[in-house]
Every structure is written in C-alpha cells, then in structure tokens.
Protein backbone atom coordinates (compact mmCIF):
# COMPACT_ATOMS: atom_id res chain seq x y z
CA UNK A 1 32.52 20.47 -7.10
CA UNK A 2 31.65 18.40 -4.03
CA UNK A 3 32.25 14.71 -3.44
CA UNK A 4 29.11 12.57 -3.30
CA UNK A 5 28.66 10.53 -0.13
CA UNK A 6 26.06 7.81 0.44
CA UNK A 7 24.54 8.01 3.92
CA UNK A 8 22.76 4.91 5.19
CA UNK A 9 19.73 6.86 6.34
CA UNK A 10 16.30 5.65 5.28
CA UNK A 11 14.19 8.75 4.63
CA UNK A 12 11.41 6.57 3.16
CA UNK A 13 10.01 8.40 0.11
CA UNK A 14 11.72 11.75 0.65
CA UNK A 15 15.03 12.75 -0.94
CA UNK A 16 17.26 14.41 1.66
CA UNK A 17 20.70 16.01 1.17
CA UNK A 18 23.15 16.75 4.00
CA UNK A 19 25.58 19.67 3.70
CA UNK A 20 28.28 20.67 6.17
CA UNK A 21 27.63 24.06 7.76
CA UNK A 22 31.23 25.04 6.89
CA UNK A 23 31.03 23.85 3.28
CA UNK A 24 34.24 24.65 1.41
CA UNK A 25 32.61 25.32 -1.97
CA UNK A 26 29.27 26.98 -1.28
CA UNK A 27 27.70 29.47 1.11
CA UNK A 28 25.17 27.41 3.04
CA UNK A 29 23.10 30.56 3.57
CA UNK A 30 22.35 30.63 -0.18
CA UNK A 31 20.22 27.49 0.18
CA UNK A 32 18.75 27.82 3.65
CA UNK A 33 15.84 30.04 2.66
CA UNK A 34 14.80 27.60 -0.05
CA UNK A 35 15.06 24.55 2.18
CA UNK A 36 16.02 22.45 -0.84
CA UNK A 37 18.94 21.99 -3.20
CA UNK A 38 19.44 20.52 -6.66
CA UNK A 39 22.36 18.10 -7.06
CA UNK A 40 23.74 17.79 -10.61
CA UNK A 41 26.34 15.99 -12.70
CA UNK A 42 26.72 13.86 -15.85
CA UNK A 43 23.30 14.94 -17.11
CA UNK A 44 21.68 13.70 -13.91
CA UNK A 45 19.93 15.89 -11.38
CA UNK A 46 18.09 15.44 -8.11
CA UNK A 47 16.00 17.76 -5.98
CA UNK A 48 16.35 17.14 -2.26
CA UNK A 49 15.34 18.62 1.07
CA UNK A 50 18.44 20.21 2.61
CA UNK A 51 19.66 19.40 6.13
CA UNK A 52 22.68 21.15 7.63
CA UNK A 53 25.28 19.07 9.49
CA UNK A 54 27.80 20.27 12.08
CA UNK A 55 29.61 16.96 12.57
CA UNK A 56 32.33 16.47 9.89
CA UNK A 57 32.28 12.73 10.62
CA UNK A 58 28.85 12.62 8.98
CA UNK A 59 29.55 14.95 6.05
CA UNK A 60 32.85 16.76 5.50
CA UNK A 61 33.21 20.37 4.25
CA UNK A 62 34.00 19.13 0.74
CA UNK A 63 31.16 16.56 0.59
CA UNK A 64 27.43 16.38 -0.07
CA UNK A 65 25.65 13.48 1.62
CA UNK A 66 22.50 11.87 0.24
CA UNK A 67 20.03 9.69 2.12
CA UNK A 68 19.55 6.15 0.85
CA UNK A 69 16.52 6.78 -1.42
CA UNK A 70 18.07 9.97 -2.81
CA UNK A 71 21.39 8.26 -3.55
CA UNK A 72 19.64 5.41 -5.36
CA UNK A 73 17.53 7.80 -7.42
CA UNK A 74 20.48 9.95 -8.51
CA UNK A 75 22.25 6.82 -9.73
CA UNK A 76 25.87 8.03 -9.43
CA UNK A 77 28.68 6.15 -7.72
CA UNK A 78 29.83 7.24 -4.28
CA UNK A 79 32.80 9.58 -4.65
CA UNK A 80 31.46 11.17 -7.85
CA UNK A 81 31.97 14.90 -8.27
CA UNK A 82 28.72 16.88 -8.21
CA UNK A 83 27.72 20.51 -8.03
CA UNK A 84 24.79 22.28 -6.43
CA UNK A 85 22.33 24.82 -7.78
CA UNK A 86 19.33 26.51 -6.19
CA UNK A 87 16.22 24.56 -7.20
CA UNK A 88 14.02 26.00 -9.91
CA UNK A 89 10.34 25.88 -8.89
CA UNK A 90 8.45 23.52 -11.21
CA UNK A 91 6.50 25.39 -13.86
CA UNK A 92 3.54 23.09 -13.31
CA UNK A 93 3.01 24.51 -9.82
CA UNK A 94 1.24 27.46 -11.46
CA UNK A 95 -1.39 24.89 -12.47
CA UNK A 96 -1.72 23.85 -8.82
CA UNK A 97 -2.31 27.49 -7.95
CA UNK A 98 -5.06 27.56 -10.57
CA UNK A 99 -6.61 24.42 -9.07
CA UNK A 100 -6.53 25.99 -5.61
CA UNK A 101 -8.40 28.92 -7.16
CA UNK A 102 -11.15 26.63 -8.42
CA UNK A 103 -10.04 25.77 -11.96
CA UNK A 104 -10.73 22.41 -13.58
CA UNK A 105 -7.51 21.05 -15.08
CA UNK A 106 -7.09 19.41 -18.48
CA UNK A 107 -5.45 16.04 -19.11
CA UNK A 108 -2.27 17.77 -20.33
CA UNK A 109 -2.12 20.00 -17.25
CA UNK A 110 -2.60 17.07 -14.86
CA UNK A 111 0.09 15.14 -16.76
CA UNK A 112 2.54 18.03 -16.28
CA UNK A 113 1.91 18.06 -12.52
CA UNK A 114 2.26 14.30 -12.17
CA UNK A 115 5.50 14.25 -14.18
CA UNK A 116 7.03 16.80 -11.81
CA UNK A 117 5.73 14.93 -8.76
CA UNK A 118 7.26 11.69 -10.08
CA UNK A 119 10.57 13.47 -10.74
CA UNK A 120 10.56 14.60 -7.09
CA UNK A 121 10.38 18.27 -8.10
CA UNK A 122 7.60 19.01 -5.61
CA UNK A 123 8.14 19.54 -1.90
CA UNK A 124 5.72 17.90 0.52
CA UNK A 125 4.04 21.27 1.09
CA UNK A 126 3.49 21.70 -2.66
CA UNK A 127 2.11 18.16 -2.95
CA UNK A 128 -0.19 18.86 -0.01
CA UNK A 129 -1.49 21.97 -1.79
CA UNK A 130 -2.32 19.88 -4.87
CA UNK A 131 -4.03 17.16 -2.83
CA UNK A 132 -6.10 19.60 -0.79
CA UNK A 133 -7.16 21.46 -3.93
CA UNK A 134 -8.25 18.17 -5.50
CA UNK A 135 -10.04 17.16 -2.32
CA UNK A 136 -12.06 20.38 -2.51
CA UNK A 137 -13.49 19.39 -5.87
CA UNK A 138 -12.65 17.20 -8.85
CA UNK A 139 -14.72 16.62 -11.93
CA UNK A 140 -15.16 13.10 -13.26
CA UNK A 141 -13.08 14.14 -16.29
CA UNK A 142 -10.27 15.22 -13.94
CA UNK A 143 -10.34 11.87 -12.12
CA UNK A 144 -9.91 10.12 -15.46
CA UNK A 145 -7.17 12.56 -16.51
CA UNK A 146 -5.32 12.11 -13.22
CA UNK A 147 -5.51 8.33 -13.55
CA UNK A 148 -4.11 8.43 -17.09
CA UNK A 149 -1.33 10.78 -16.02
CA UNK A 150 -0.33 8.47 -13.14
CA UNK A 151 -0.25 5.45 -15.49
CA UNK A 152 1.91 7.29 -18.03
CA UNK A 153 4.48 8.46 -15.45
CA UNK A 154 5.78 4.98 -14.62
CA UNK A 155 6.39 1.47 -15.90
CA UNK A 156 3.60 -0.37 -17.67
CA UNK A 157 3.55 -4.17 -17.87
CA UNK A 158 2.16 -5.99 -20.89
CA UNK A 159 0.93 -9.58 -20.98
CA UNK A 160 -0.36 -9.85 -24.56
CA UNK A 161 0.30 -13.61 -24.80
CA UNK A 162 -1.70 -14.40 -21.65
CA UNK A 163 -5.13 -13.16 -22.76
CA UNK A 164 -7.33 -12.39 -19.75
CA UNK A 165 -5.20 -11.07 -16.86
CA UNK A 166 -7.17 -10.87 -13.62
CA UNK A 167 -6.64 -8.89 -10.44
CA UNK A 168 -8.52 -7.87 -7.31
CA UNK A 169 -8.21 -5.00 -4.90
CA UNK A 170 -9.87 -4.15 -1.62
CA UNK A 171 -10.12 -0.46 -0.78
CA UNK A 172 -9.02 -1.33 2.77
CA UNK A 173 -10.01 -0.26 6.24
CA UNK A 174 -10.92 -3.72 7.57
CA UNK A 175 -8.28 -5.44 9.73
CA UNK A 176 -7.48 -9.06 8.93
CA UNK A 177 -9.16 -8.94 5.51
CA UNK A 178 -6.35 -10.90 3.86
CA UNK A 179 -8.46 -12.42 1.10
CA UNK A 180 -5.93 -11.76 -1.70
CA UNK A 181 -3.62 -14.46 -0.32
CA UNK A 182 -6.42 -17.00 -0.74
CA UNK A 183 -7.96 -15.60 -3.94
CA UNK A 184 -4.66 -15.55 -5.87
CA UNK A 185 -3.85 -19.26 -5.43
CA UNK A 186 -7.45 -20.25 -6.16
CA UNK A 187 -7.47 -18.25 -9.41
CA UNK A 188 -3.95 -19.47 -10.31
CA UNK A 189 -5.01 -23.08 -9.68
CA UNK A 190 -7.85 -22.55 -12.16
CA UNK A 191 -5.28 -21.37 -14.72
CA UNK A 192 -6.25 -17.70 -14.96
CA UNK A 193 -3.18 -15.40 -14.72
CA UNK A 194 -3.30 -13.11 -11.67
CA UNK A 195 -0.17 -10.99 -11.09
CA UNK A 196 -0.87 -9.45 -7.68
CA UNK A 197 1.30 -6.50 -6.71
CA UNK A 198 0.62 -4.99 -3.31
CA UNK A 199 1.78 -2.10 -1.18
CA UNK A 200 3.24 -2.35 2.26
CA UNK A 201 1.03 -1.04 5.05
CA UNK A 202 1.12 2.70 5.66
CA UNK A 203 -1.44 3.19 8.41
CA UNK A 204 -2.84 -0.35 8.78
CA UNK A 205 -1.40 -3.19 10.91
CA UNK A 206 -0.59 -5.24 7.79
CA UNK A 207 -0.72 -5.06 4.03
CA UNK A 208 -0.76 -8.03 1.69
CA UNK A 209 2.97 -7.58 1.02
CA UNK A 210 3.75 -7.49 4.77
CA UNK A 211 1.77 -10.65 5.42
CA UNK A 212 3.07 -12.55 2.39
CA UNK A 213 6.61 -11.69 3.51
CA UNK A 214 6.07 -13.95 6.52
CA UNK A 215 5.89 -16.85 4.04
CA UNK A 216 8.03 -15.81 1.07
CA UNK A 217 10.22 -13.16 -0.51
CA UNK A 218 8.10 -10.32 -1.90
CA UNK A 219 10.96 -8.06 -3.02
CA UNK A 220 10.90 -9.33 -6.60
CA UNK A 221 12.21 -7.42 -9.66
CA UNK A 222 9.96 -6.98 -12.68
CA UNK A 223 11.64 -9.61 -14.88
CA UNK A 224 11.34 -12.24 -12.15
CA UNK A 225 7.73 -11.28 -11.52
CA UNK A 226 6.89 -11.86 -15.19
CA UNK A 227 8.54 -15.28 -15.06
CA UNK A 228 6.60 -16.15 -11.90
CA UNK A 229 3.27 -15.39 -13.53
CA UNK A 230 4.11 -17.51 -16.55
CA UNK A 231 5.33 -20.44 -14.43
CA UNK A 232 2.83 -20.33 -11.54
CA UNK A 233 -0.03 -18.29 -13.07
CA UNK A 234 0.18 -15.91 -10.12
CA UNK A 235 2.35 -14.04 -7.66
CA UNK A 236 2.02 -11.99 -4.49
CA UNK A 237 4.79 -9.39 -4.55
CA UNK A 238 5.59 -5.90 -3.33
CA UNK A 239 4.95 -3.35 -6.06
CA UNK A 240 7.86 -1.06 -5.18
CA UNK A 241 10.35 -2.71 -7.53
CA UNK A 242 8.23 -2.58 -10.65
CA UNK A 243 7.62 1.20 -10.46
CA UNK A 244 3.93 1.00 -11.30
CA UNK A 245 2.33 4.46 -10.99
CA UNK A 246 5.21 5.79 -8.82
CA UNK A 247 3.45 9.13 -8.36
CA UNK A 248 0.80 7.27 -6.37
CA UNK A 249 3.30 6.23 -3.70
CA UNK A 250 4.51 9.82 -3.40
CA UNK A 251 0.98 11.23 -3.15
CA UNK A 252 -0.04 8.61 -0.57
CA UNK A 253 2.95 9.47 1.64
CA UNK A 254 1.50 12.99 1.98
CA UNK A 255 -2.20 12.04 1.93
CA UNK A 256 -2.10 9.77 4.95
CA UNK A 257 -0.68 12.22 7.55
CA UNK A 258 -3.22 14.77 6.31
CA UNK A 259 -6.04 12.17 6.54
CA UNK A 260 -7.05 12.98 2.95
CA UNK A 261 -8.83 9.99 1.45
CA UNK A 262 -11.39 11.19 -1.07
CA UNK A 263 -13.15 8.79 -3.37
CA UNK A 264 -11.73 10.59 -6.43
CA UNK A 265 -8.12 10.15 -5.32
CA UNK A 266 -8.85 6.60 -4.18
CA UNK A 267 -10.14 5.64 -7.64
CA UNK A 268 -7.20 7.26 -9.45
CA UNK A 269 -4.74 5.57 -7.09
CA UNK A 270 -6.13 2.05 -7.44
CA UNK A 271 -6.92 2.05 -11.15
CA UNK A 272 -3.61 3.62 -12.16
CA UNK A 273 -1.75 0.79 -10.39
CA UNK A 274 -3.92 -1.93 -11.89
CA UNK A 275 -3.80 -0.67 -15.48
CA UNK A 276 -0.04 -0.13 -15.19
CA UNK A 277 0.27 -3.74 -13.96
CA UNK A 278 -1.34 -4.92 -17.20
CA UNK A 279 -4.63 -6.12 -15.71
CA UNK A 280 -7.47 -6.58 -18.18
CA UNK A 281 -10.14 -7.72 -15.68
CA UNK A 282 -10.45 -6.32 -12.17
CA UNK A 283 -12.65 -6.99 -9.14
CA UNK A 284 -12.91 -4.19 -6.56
CA UNK A 285 -13.97 -5.09 -3.00
CA UNK A 286 -15.71 -2.24 -1.13
CA UNK A 287 -16.37 -3.17 2.53
CA UNK A 288 -19.13 -1.10 4.16
CA UNK A 289 -19.47 -0.68 7.91
CA UNK A 290 -19.72 1.84 10.76
CA UNK A 291 -15.93 1.97 11.32
CA UNK A 292 -14.83 1.16 7.75
CA UNK A 293 -13.63 3.65 5.12
CA UNK A 294 -17.08 3.55 3.51
CA UNK A 295 -19.80 3.90 6.13
CA UNK A 296 -23.08 3.67 4.18
CA UNK A 297 -24.58 1.77 1.24
CA UNK A 298 -25.21 5.08 -0.54
CA UNK A 299 -21.52 6.01 -0.36
CA UNK A 300 -20.62 2.56 -1.68
CA UNK A 301 -22.92 2.89 -4.68
CA UNK A 302 -21.49 6.33 -5.58
CA UNK A 303 -17.96 4.96 -5.33
CA UNK A 304 -18.89 1.92 -7.41
CA UNK A 305 -20.25 4.12 -10.19
CA UNK A 306 -17.05 6.20 -10.26
CA UNK A 307 -14.92 3.04 -10.44
CA UNK A 308 -17.08 1.72 -13.27
CA UNK A 309 -16.96 4.97 -15.27
CA UNK A 310 -13.18 5.39 -15.03
CA UNK A 311 -12.53 1.67 -15.52
CA UNK A 312 -14.70 1.57 -18.65
CA UNK A 313 -12.92 4.63 -20.04
CA UNK A 314 -9.54 2.92 -19.53
CA UNK A 315 -10.68 -0.28 -21.25
CA UNK A 316 -10.84 -2.37 -18.07
CA UNK A 317 -13.45 -5.05 -17.52
CA UNK A 318 -14.35 -4.09 -13.98
CA UNK A 319 -16.77 -5.41 -11.38
CA UNK A 320 -17.40 -4.21 -7.85
CA UNK A 321 -18.32 -6.36 -4.85
CA UNK A 322 -19.87 -4.49 -1.90
CA UNK A 323 -19.13 -6.56 1.20
CA UNK A 324 -19.73 -6.54 4.96
CA UNK A 325 -17.25 -4.25 6.70
CA UNK A 326 -18.88 -4.23 10.13
CA UNK A 327 -16.01 -6.07 11.86
CA UNK A 328 -12.51 -7.49 11.22
CA UNK A 329 -12.26 -10.56 9.01
CA UNK A 330 -10.59 -13.65 10.44
CA UNK A 331 -8.98 -13.74 13.87
CA UNK A 332 -5.52 -12.29 13.33
CA UNK A 333 -4.59 -8.62 13.01
CA UNK A 334 -0.89 -8.31 12.16
CA UNK A 335 1.36 -10.12 9.61
CA UNK A 336 2.17 -13.38 11.43
CA UNK A 337 -1.36 -13.78 12.77
CA UNK A 338 -2.93 -13.02 9.38
CA UNK A 339 -0.55 -15.43 7.62
CA UNK A 340 -1.62 -18.09 10.13
CA UNK A 341 -5.29 -17.52 9.23
CA UNK A 342 -4.59 -17.61 5.48
CA UNK A 343 -2.71 -20.90 5.65
CA UNK A 344 -5.40 -22.43 7.90
CA UNK A 345 -8.00 -21.66 5.22
CA UNK A 346 -5.81 -22.98 2.39
CA UNK A 347 -5.12 -26.17 4.36
CA UNK A 348 -8.86 -26.65 4.98
CA UNK A 349 -8.23 -26.63 8.72
CA UNK A 350 -11.62 -26.96 10.47
CA UNK A 351 -10.39 -24.42 13.04
CA UNK A 352 -9.61 -21.86 10.35
CA UNK A 353 -11.70 -18.66 10.28
CA UNK A 354 -14.91 -19.38 8.38
CA UNK A 355 -15.61 -15.72 7.61
CA UNK A 356 -12.24 -15.28 5.86
CA UNK A 357 -12.83 -18.49 3.90
CA UNK A 358 -16.32 -17.56 2.71
CA UNK A 359 -15.36 -14.02 1.76
CA UNK A 360 -12.35 -15.25 -0.21
CA UNK A 361 -14.53 -17.80 -2.01
CA UNK A 362 -17.08 -15.10 -2.85
CA UNK A 363 -14.39 -12.88 -4.40
CA UNK A 364 -12.51 -15.70 -6.10
CA UNK A 365 -15.77 -16.94 -7.62
CA UNK A 366 -16.50 -13.51 -9.08
CA UNK A 367 -13.03 -13.41 -10.65
CA UNK A 368 -13.29 -16.94 -12.07
CA UNK A 369 -16.44 -15.85 -13.89
CA UNK A 370 -14.24 -13.52 -15.96
CA UNK A 371 -13.17 -16.77 -17.68
CA UNK A 372 -15.60 -17.48 -20.56
CA UNK A 373 -15.53 -21.22 -19.79
CA UNK A 374 -17.00 -20.63 -16.31
CA UNK A 375 -20.74 -20.20 -16.50
CA UNK A 376 -22.27 -17.21 -14.74
CA UNK A 377 -23.14 -18.13 -11.17
CA UNK A 378 -20.87 -21.19 -11.05
CA UNK A 379 -17.69 -19.35 -10.06
CA UNK A 380 -18.21 -19.84 -6.34
CA UNK A 381 -18.67 -23.58 -6.74
CA UNK A 382 -15.52 -23.79 -8.89
CA UNK A 383 -13.55 -21.75 -6.31
CA UNK A 384 -14.77 -24.01 -3.49
CA UNK A 385 -13.75 -27.14 -5.41
CA UNK A 386 -10.25 -25.74 -5.99
CA UNK A 387 -9.88 -24.87 -2.31
CA UNK A 388 -11.32 -28.05 -0.81
CA UNK A 389 -9.45 -30.35 -3.22
CA UNK A 390 -6.09 -28.92 -2.15
CA UNK A 391 -5.38 -27.43 -5.59
CA UNK A 392 -5.30 -23.89 -4.16
CA UNK A 393 -2.85 -24.93 -1.43
CA UNK A 394 -0.61 -26.57 -4.04
CA UNK A 395 -0.73 -23.36 -6.11
CA UNK A 396 0.22 -21.28 -3.06
CA UNK A 397 3.10 -23.62 -2.21
CA UNK A 398 4.35 -23.30 -5.80
CA UNK A 399 4.16 -19.49 -5.64
CA UNK A 400 6.02 -19.49 -2.30
CA UNK A 401 8.74 -21.81 -3.65
CA UNK A 402 9.26 -19.71 -6.78
CA UNK A 403 9.33 -16.39 -4.92
CA UNK A 404 11.88 -17.84 -2.50
CA UNK A 405 12.23 -17.75 1.28
CA UNK A 406 11.45 -14.62 3.30
CA UNK A 407 14.37 -12.39 4.32
CA UNK A 408 13.93 -13.36 7.98
CA UNK A 409 11.95 -15.86 10.02
CA UNK A 410 9.01 -14.11 11.69
CA UNK A 411 7.62 -15.47 14.94
CA UNK A 412 4.65 -14.47 17.09
CA UNK A 413 5.42 -11.80 19.69
CA UNK A 414 6.27 -13.39 23.04
CA UNK A 415 4.82 -10.59 25.18
CA UNK A 416 1.14 -11.43 25.60
CA UNK A 417 -1.72 -9.67 27.37
CA UNK A 418 -5.37 -10.62 27.36
CA UNK A 419 -8.05 -7.93 27.21
CA UNK A 420 -11.02 -9.11 29.24
CA UNK A 421 -14.74 -8.48 28.89
CA UNK A 422 -16.03 -5.86 31.36
CA UNK A 423 -19.41 -7.60 31.71
CA UNK A 424 -21.55 -10.63 30.91
CA UNK A 425 -23.30 -10.36 27.56
CA UNK A 426 -22.86 -10.68 23.82
CA UNK A 427 -20.28 -8.92 21.63
CA UNK A 428 -22.35 -6.30 19.83
CA UNK A 429 -19.67 -4.39 17.87
CA UNK A 430 -15.98 -4.41 16.98
CA UNK A 431 -14.37 -1.06 16.13
CA UNK A 432 -12.12 -1.76 13.12
CA UNK A 433 -10.26 1.53 13.45
CA UNK A 434 -9.60 1.18 17.17
CA UNK A 435 -8.42 -2.41 16.92
CA UNK A 436 -6.10 -1.52 14.04
CA UNK A 437 -4.59 1.28 16.16
CA UNK A 438 -3.97 -1.09 19.06
CA UNK A 439 -2.27 -3.61 16.75
CA UNK A 440 -0.04 -0.89 15.30
CA UNK A 441 0.90 0.35 18.76
CA UNK A 442 1.91 -3.23 19.57
CA UNK A 443 4.44 -2.94 16.75
CA UNK A 444 2.68 -4.21 13.61
CA UNK A 445 3.56 -4.27 10.77
CA UNK A 446 7.24 -3.38 11.37
CA UNK A 447 7.33 -6.15 13.96
CA UNK A 448 5.66 -8.92 12.00
CA UNK A 449 4.89 -10.94 15.12
CA UNK A 450 2.97 -8.11 16.78
CA UNK A 451 -0.77 -7.63 16.65
CA UNK A 452 -4.10 -8.84 17.99
CA UNK A 453 -5.55 -12.35 18.12
CA UNK A 454 -9.34 -11.98 18.27
CA UNK A 455 -11.07 -14.54 20.48
CA UNK A 456 -14.62 -13.16 20.14
CA UNK A 457 -16.55 -11.81 17.15
CA UNK A 458 -19.90 -10.03 16.87
CA UNK A 459 -22.69 -12.25 18.20
CA UNK A 460 -20.44 -14.35 20.45
CA UNK A 461 -21.49 -14.70 24.11
CA UNK A 462 -18.94 -13.73 26.74
CA UNK A 463 -18.77 -13.61 30.52
CA UNK A 464 -17.18 -10.90 32.64
CA UNK A 465 -13.41 -11.46 32.88
CA UNK A 466 -13.21 -13.78 29.87
CA UNK A 467 -10.71 -12.69 27.18
CA UNK A 468 -11.96 -10.76 24.16
CA UNK A 469 -8.57 -10.78 22.43
CA UNK A 470 -4.85 -11.16 23.04
CA UNK A 471 -2.25 -8.49 22.34
CA UNK A 472 1.10 -9.78 21.07
CA UNK A 473 4.28 -7.66 21.07
CA UNK A 474 8.04 -8.15 21.05
CA UNK A 475 9.29 -5.06 22.88
CA UNK A 476 8.30 -3.71 26.27
CA UNK A 477 7.68 -0.19 24.97
CA UNK A 478 5.26 -1.32 22.25
CA UNK A 479 3.59 -3.73 24.67
CA UNK A 480 3.02 -0.96 27.22
CA UNK A 481 1.63 1.48 24.63
CA UNK A 482 -0.81 -1.08 23.21
CA UNK A 483 -2.03 -2.17 26.65
CA UNK A 484 -2.61 1.42 27.75
CA UNK A 485 -4.55 2.24 24.59
CA UNK A 486 -6.67 -0.90 24.92
CA UNK A 487 -7.35 -0.13 28.60
CA UNK A 488 -8.73 3.28 27.63
CA UNK A 489 -11.06 1.73 25.01
CA UNK A 490 -10.80 -1.91 24.00
CA UNK A 491 -12.62 -1.41 20.70
CA UNK A 492 -15.10 -4.16 21.63
CA UNK A 493 -18.66 -3.41 22.74
CA UNK A 494 -20.44 -5.96 24.95
CA UNK A 495 -24.19 -5.61 25.46
C-alpha cells in the first residue's frame, strides 16, 4: 500500500497521479508503457495520467500524489492507504473503434461510451478518437442518443412546483454578447423562473460566469441555487458545482484544442445541459456573421432544424432566434468591461451600448412569450417596460445580494494602449475572432480587468490616428503580447 498525498496542482479537468521514480512498493516501469495508473481503496477507484517524480519533497517513495481535481474525485482523506493496478482499457472503446470504422451507434452504445468518459476511464487520445469519429459523420438519431446519454450521466434538476422554467443560450463566437445578464433579471422581474447556469470561458475572452463573477459569487452549490431561484426567480451561476452533463465538460476540454466544433456536437452539448438543468422552455440565439461560428443564413437554418428536432424529441419547448453576428455586441470585451456594459443597460444609462440593450430586449421578449399570459408579439414591449421602469435592475440587485459578494474585487487593467486608425474613412468591418484573440492575449478572462474597450463600431466615421479601441492589461507580458498581435492586424477594417 502507498500513502495518499494531496498535491495542490490544478490540472483542470485531467486526473494526474505522481509517483516517485524509486517507489518502495511498485516497479515504476510496470506503468510507464501505459502512461496511466488506477488508484484503488475502500471500493473507490480512479484512473489518472501518471507522472514520474524524482524529488522526494514532492512525493516520497512510499507515497502516491494526486493533483487537486483527482484528489477531490477519489474522495479519500489525505494519508489514506491505497494500492495501484494497471488500468483496464474501457470495454466501450471497442464501440469507438466501430465508429471510426463508419458504424452508426445505438443509444445503448453511446450511453456506455459516455458513462466511461464521465468516470474518467478514457484518456485524452481516446476521447479525441471518439470526437473525430463523430465529426466525420453522425446521424440525427445518434445526436439524439448522445444527448440523452450525456443527460443521464450526471445530475438532473427538477422544478415541478414552478411550472414553466425558462432558459436561453447563445451558441457563442461573438465578443461582448453578454445578453444573458440582462435577459435573466428581466425575465425574473416578470416572475418567470430562469435558473441560468453558465460555463467559464474556454477560448473566449469572457463567459457569462466570468463576467457575473465581477459582480457576485457564482460558485454556488446546487441546494443554494434551488433556493435562489425560488426566492429571486433567477440566478446566474457557474454550472461546475451542479454536475449537469459532466461528460460535456470533459469532451469540450478535448474539442477546443482540436478545433472540433460540429453542429451535431454543439446541439448535444447545449441541450444536454439545459434538459439536465430542468428547463422546460428554451430560446437558442444563433448569431450569423463572416467571423462568427455560423457564417451563412443557410448554415443557421440547418442548425436551427437540428435544434428543433432534438429539442422536440426531448420534450423541450424550443425556439431559435437567428441574430446579427457581424460584429461584437456592446463596447467591452473582457469580464470587467462587459459587466460595465451590462450594468449601464440595466441602469438605463443613456451612454450604455444601445446594441446590447436592443438585442437583450429582443431575446427577453421572445422568452416572456413562453408565458401564456403574455400575448404573442407583446413580449418585447413587456421586456422594455420591465427594463425602463427599473424592475429589471431591482431583480439583478436581488440576485447579486442573494448570491453574495464576488471572491475578489476586480478592477480595470491599468496598462492601457490605444490602437489607432491607419486612415481616414468609415469602419467597414470588425473581426470578432481577431478581437477576441487580442483580448485573451491581454489576459482575459483569467485577469478580469483585461480586454478591449471598443470606441468605434461598423459604420462609424474615423480619422487617421484616432483610436479604434483601447487595450487594457495588468501585466507587462500580457500587455506586450496583445499590442504586438494588434499591431500585426488590428481586427478593424477602415474603408
């Protein structure tokens, strides 16, 4: 037996074990070829990637160290006695091989794969094989089967006493599009329950959870989240605690580096989370634009039809809004800057971004029309009344108070550089992808005060040397990287 040691190393979503090269109980060579090890005791087991350590101060010869996520998942106290066994390849991987060979998988087969993925029995290479095989082709029946399997593998919330439970989701790709933080308080002020769980950003400069964390605590356990929804009719929390469709988080962690983002996997990812969260009525926002995820109206229609088919099969009342994705929404790109824009809209500040306000009202109005007492076509007017009367701001302040203060005060990055127009003219295009990259290089979303403050939008006149946007950062390294990337291509076209 080895003694379990908790190592304060954040390996994100990957379980990692650390074994001393001169281990007193095992021959390290027995595990090296496999690259992984299974840690067992008290009926618990954990598969982990194996790293070998030469420094006994990190892991001694009679110890096995686990990274923070691995230690939490195993659930044993530090100092517990554990033993190691070579990992047994998951039986379901034979089904992945069949999928690679062109087979269409049944619901039961997809469920077996997703169970093993959720239990961390797949390596990243094995997950990548599954994702690439699915990206090659998936039938509509497989998309539905995958969605059901992802729902079944995690926690599922139930809100039977609340009746209609609304939610909205944007497929992403548009910087600054922080409409959820305006839609949720509008819908909550109307009295329609809207439990909004969101992910943290993976490749974007900010997710809803990152931006909301500027204003309030988002790290809320499931029981507290349920209380929030009953007391405030809404919440804006990080979904990591409630373990909704946990396989989705694992798959995404491999998808993004591989740049795999098929419409089939997108639909399964989003709908599995929403059904698991207990939503009965869902609005999907699909922005369309030349640098968005969805580039053409035809692609948007095909994606809408797939959402509708799978949503109907799962018993969801689902609508899709196809919106303008030609440029960022609002002025801010990055958590602090986006939170500033959101609160300006909720406070009815005349200087607040009008495009963010109008888009949020459009989406909120569509959701309010899920309520039978709101006549078709009157949702936008009701949403506008709730916003302009201050009711939405009051609802947001109540949500913030109930969720509690953020873990740290976030301030705007003090290192500032302006990116100037190269010529006289009119802004003809903003590259969403390029601007998002610059904001991330500046440090967003890890540094909540980093990002881009847009000073010009499409159609605005500008003179040579006038600023197009400001880069904000907090560290010299990030500041230098972002400036260099912007100098190569600012992401703004002036004609």
